[in-house]
Short mmCIF file of C-alpha atoms in Angstrom, two decimals:
data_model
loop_
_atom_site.label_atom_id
_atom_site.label_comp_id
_atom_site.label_asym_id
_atom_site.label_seq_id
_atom_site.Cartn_x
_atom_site.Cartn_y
_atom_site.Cartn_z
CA UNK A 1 72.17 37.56 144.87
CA UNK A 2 71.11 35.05 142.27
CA UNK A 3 72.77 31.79 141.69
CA UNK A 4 75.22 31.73 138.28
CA UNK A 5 74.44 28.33 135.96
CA UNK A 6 76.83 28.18 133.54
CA UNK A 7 76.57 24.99 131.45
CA UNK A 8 79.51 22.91 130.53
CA UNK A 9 80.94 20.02 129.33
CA UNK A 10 83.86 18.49 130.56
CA UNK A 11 86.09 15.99 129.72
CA UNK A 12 89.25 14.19 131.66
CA UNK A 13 91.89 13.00 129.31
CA UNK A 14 95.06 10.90 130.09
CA UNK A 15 98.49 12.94 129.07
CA UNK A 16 101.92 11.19 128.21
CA UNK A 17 104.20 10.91 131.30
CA UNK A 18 107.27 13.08 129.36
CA UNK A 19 104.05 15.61 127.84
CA UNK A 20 105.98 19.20 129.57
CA UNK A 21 103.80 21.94 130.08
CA UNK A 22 105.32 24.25 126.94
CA UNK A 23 103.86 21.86 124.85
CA UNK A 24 101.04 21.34 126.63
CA UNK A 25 100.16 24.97 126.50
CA UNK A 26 101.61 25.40 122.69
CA UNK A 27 99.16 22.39 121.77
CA UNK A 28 96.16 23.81 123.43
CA UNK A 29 96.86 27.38 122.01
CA UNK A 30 96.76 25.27 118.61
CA UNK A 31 93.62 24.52 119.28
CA UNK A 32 92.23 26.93 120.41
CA UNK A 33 93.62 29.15 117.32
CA UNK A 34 92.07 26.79 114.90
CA UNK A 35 88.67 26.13 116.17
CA UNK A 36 86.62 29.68 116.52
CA UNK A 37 84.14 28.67 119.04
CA UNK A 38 86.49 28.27 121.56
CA UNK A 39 87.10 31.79 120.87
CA UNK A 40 83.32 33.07 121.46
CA UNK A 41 82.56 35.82 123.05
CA UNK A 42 78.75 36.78 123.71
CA UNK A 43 79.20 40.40 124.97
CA UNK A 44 75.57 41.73 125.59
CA UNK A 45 74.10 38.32 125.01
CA UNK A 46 72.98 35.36 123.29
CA UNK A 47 72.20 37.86 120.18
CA UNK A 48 75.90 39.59 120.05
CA UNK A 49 78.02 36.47 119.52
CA UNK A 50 81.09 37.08 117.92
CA UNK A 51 84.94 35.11 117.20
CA UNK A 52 87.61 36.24 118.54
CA UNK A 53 90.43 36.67 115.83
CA UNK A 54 93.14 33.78 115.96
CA UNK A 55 95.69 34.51 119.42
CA UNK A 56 93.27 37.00 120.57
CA UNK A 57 92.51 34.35 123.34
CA UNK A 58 95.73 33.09 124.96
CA UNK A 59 95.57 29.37 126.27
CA UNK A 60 98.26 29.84 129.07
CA UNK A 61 96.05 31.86 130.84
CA UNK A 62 92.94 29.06 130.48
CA UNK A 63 95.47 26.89 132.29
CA UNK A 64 96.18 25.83 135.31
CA UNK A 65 99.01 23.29 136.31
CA UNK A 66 99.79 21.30 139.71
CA UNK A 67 102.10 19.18 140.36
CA UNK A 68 100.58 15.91 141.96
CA UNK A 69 103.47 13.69 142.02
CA UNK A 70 103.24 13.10 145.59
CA UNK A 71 99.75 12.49 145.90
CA UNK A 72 97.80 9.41 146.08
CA UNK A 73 94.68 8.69 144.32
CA UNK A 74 92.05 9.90 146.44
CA UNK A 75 94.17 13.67 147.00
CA UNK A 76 93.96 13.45 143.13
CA UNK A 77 90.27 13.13 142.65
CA UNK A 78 89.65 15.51 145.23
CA UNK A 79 91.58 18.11 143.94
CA UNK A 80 90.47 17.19 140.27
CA UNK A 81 86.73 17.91 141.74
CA UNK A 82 87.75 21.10 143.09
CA UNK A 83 89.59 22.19 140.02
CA UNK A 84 86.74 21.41 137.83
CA UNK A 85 84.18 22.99 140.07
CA UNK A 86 86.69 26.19 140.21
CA UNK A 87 86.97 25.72 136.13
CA UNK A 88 83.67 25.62 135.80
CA UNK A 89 82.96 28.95 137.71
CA UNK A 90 86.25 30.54 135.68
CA UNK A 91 84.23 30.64 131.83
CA UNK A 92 82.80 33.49 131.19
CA UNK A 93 80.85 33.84 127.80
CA UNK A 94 80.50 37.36 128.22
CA UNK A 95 84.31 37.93 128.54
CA UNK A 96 84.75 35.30 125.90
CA UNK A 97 86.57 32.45 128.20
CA UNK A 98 85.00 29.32 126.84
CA UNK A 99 87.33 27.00 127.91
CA UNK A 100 89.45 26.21 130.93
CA UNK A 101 91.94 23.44 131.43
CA UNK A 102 93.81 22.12 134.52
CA UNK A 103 96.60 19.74 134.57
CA UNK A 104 97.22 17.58 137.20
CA UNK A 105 101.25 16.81 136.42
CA UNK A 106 102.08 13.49 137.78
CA UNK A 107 105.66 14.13 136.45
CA UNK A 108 108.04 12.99 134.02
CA UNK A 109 107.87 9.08 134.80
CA UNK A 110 103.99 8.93 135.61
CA UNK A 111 100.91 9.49 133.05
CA UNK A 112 99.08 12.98 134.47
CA UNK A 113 95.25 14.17 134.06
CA UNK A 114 93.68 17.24 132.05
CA UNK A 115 90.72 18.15 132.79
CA UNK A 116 88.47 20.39 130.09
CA UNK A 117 86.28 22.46 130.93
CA UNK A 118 84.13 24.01 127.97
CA UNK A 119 80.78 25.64 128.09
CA UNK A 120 78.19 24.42 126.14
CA UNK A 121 78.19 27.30 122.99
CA UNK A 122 81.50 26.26 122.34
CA UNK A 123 81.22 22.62 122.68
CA UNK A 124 79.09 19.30 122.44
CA UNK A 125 79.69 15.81 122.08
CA UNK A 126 80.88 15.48 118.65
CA UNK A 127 82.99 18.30 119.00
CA UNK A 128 85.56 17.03 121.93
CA UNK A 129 86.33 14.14 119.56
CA UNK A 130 87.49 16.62 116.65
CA UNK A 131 89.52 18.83 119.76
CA UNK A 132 90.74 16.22 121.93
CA UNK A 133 92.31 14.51 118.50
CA UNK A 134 93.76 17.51 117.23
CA UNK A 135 95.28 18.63 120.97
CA UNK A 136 96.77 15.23 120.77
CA UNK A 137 98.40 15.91 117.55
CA UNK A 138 99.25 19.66 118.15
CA UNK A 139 100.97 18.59 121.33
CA UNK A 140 103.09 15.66 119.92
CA UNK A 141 104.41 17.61 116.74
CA UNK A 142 105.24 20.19 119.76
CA UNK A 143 106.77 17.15 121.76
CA UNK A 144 109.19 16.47 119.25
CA UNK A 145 110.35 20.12 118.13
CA UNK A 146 107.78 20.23 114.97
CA UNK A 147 105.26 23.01 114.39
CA UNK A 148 101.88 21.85 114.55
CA UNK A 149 99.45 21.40 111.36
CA UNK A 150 96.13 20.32 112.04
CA UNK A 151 93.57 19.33 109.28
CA UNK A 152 91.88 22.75 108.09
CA UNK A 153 88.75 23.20 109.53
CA UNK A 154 86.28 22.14 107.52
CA UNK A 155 83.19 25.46 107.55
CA UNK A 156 84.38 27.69 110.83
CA UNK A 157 81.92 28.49 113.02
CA UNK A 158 81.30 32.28 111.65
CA UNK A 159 80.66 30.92 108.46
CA UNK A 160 78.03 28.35 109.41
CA UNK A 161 76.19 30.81 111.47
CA UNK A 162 76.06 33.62 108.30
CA UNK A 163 75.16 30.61 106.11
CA UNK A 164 72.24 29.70 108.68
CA UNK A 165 71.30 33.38 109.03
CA UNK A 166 71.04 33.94 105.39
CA UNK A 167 69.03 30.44 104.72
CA UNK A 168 66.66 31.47 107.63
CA UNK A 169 65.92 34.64 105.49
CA UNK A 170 65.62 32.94 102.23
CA UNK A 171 62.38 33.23 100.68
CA UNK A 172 62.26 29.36 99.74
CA UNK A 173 62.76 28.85 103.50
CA UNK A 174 60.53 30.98 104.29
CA UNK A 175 57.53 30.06 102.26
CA UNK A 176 57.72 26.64 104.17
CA UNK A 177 57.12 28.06 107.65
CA UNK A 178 53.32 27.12 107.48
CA UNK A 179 54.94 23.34 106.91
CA UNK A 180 57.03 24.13 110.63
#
């Protein structure tokens, strides 16, 4: 059979040495229930994409955890390569997994890794800066017994893309095609 390309981004982030998976996967699930494109779901195709409603996607299960305490360095980039590679293979637009995370716990006296994994519908440059802020803050509050509260989202995804469907049909914008 044919080779699957799925494009992604991915990003490796530092976590506090006393960060505890809970709050890990309660900051994450934050996320993800605040920001709608890491909810996507493109079921018959580029032309069917749709949001998932908020906890409709459940971040434990984009998670994976190990415990690298006793490895050094070079065991923890090679199994940070293989986890990302694996990751990477895991999203699944159609079935609306976007994004994929693995942990690599160095335990509670040692900074660990997490590795994101996002495909590229759900995320670009700009965007990790807005996620990887607001998992940081999600998972402190959750740190220190507090609920979350993240900035609103500014114009969610669903409502940029009916706001760019309906401008695309607007007879002003339309009239200027010949200028296109």
């Amino acid at each position: 059979g044919g080779r699957r390309i799925i494009k992604k981004k991915a990003i490796v982030l530092i976590t506090p040495a006393d960060l505890d998976v809970a709050a890990l996967a309660g900051g994450l699930q934050t996320v993800i229930d605040c920001h709608g494109a890491l909810r996507l779901a493109m079921p018959a195709g580029i032309d069917s994409l749709a949001v998932a409603p908020r906890a409709a996607v459940a971040a434990r299960d984009l998670l994976r955890v190990h415990a690298v305490g006793d490895l050094d360095e070079t065991a923890r980039t090679q199994l940070m390569i293989a986890e990302g590679r694996a990751a990477a293979a895991r999203l699944d637009p159609a079935g609306g997994v976007m994004l994929q995370a693995v942990w690599l716990d160095a335990g509670a006296q040692a900074r660990g890794r997490l590795l994101l994994v996002a495909h590229h519908l759900a995320v670009d440059a700009v965007s990790w800066r807005i996620l990887t802020a607001d998992l940081a803050a999600a998972c402190s509050a959750l740190m220190v017994g507090q609920t979350p509260a993240l900035e609103p989202c500014g114009t969610s995804l669903k409502d940029w893309a009916e706001r760019l469907r309906a401008r695309a049909h607007d007879p002003a914008t339309v009239s200027e095609l010949d200028l296109w």
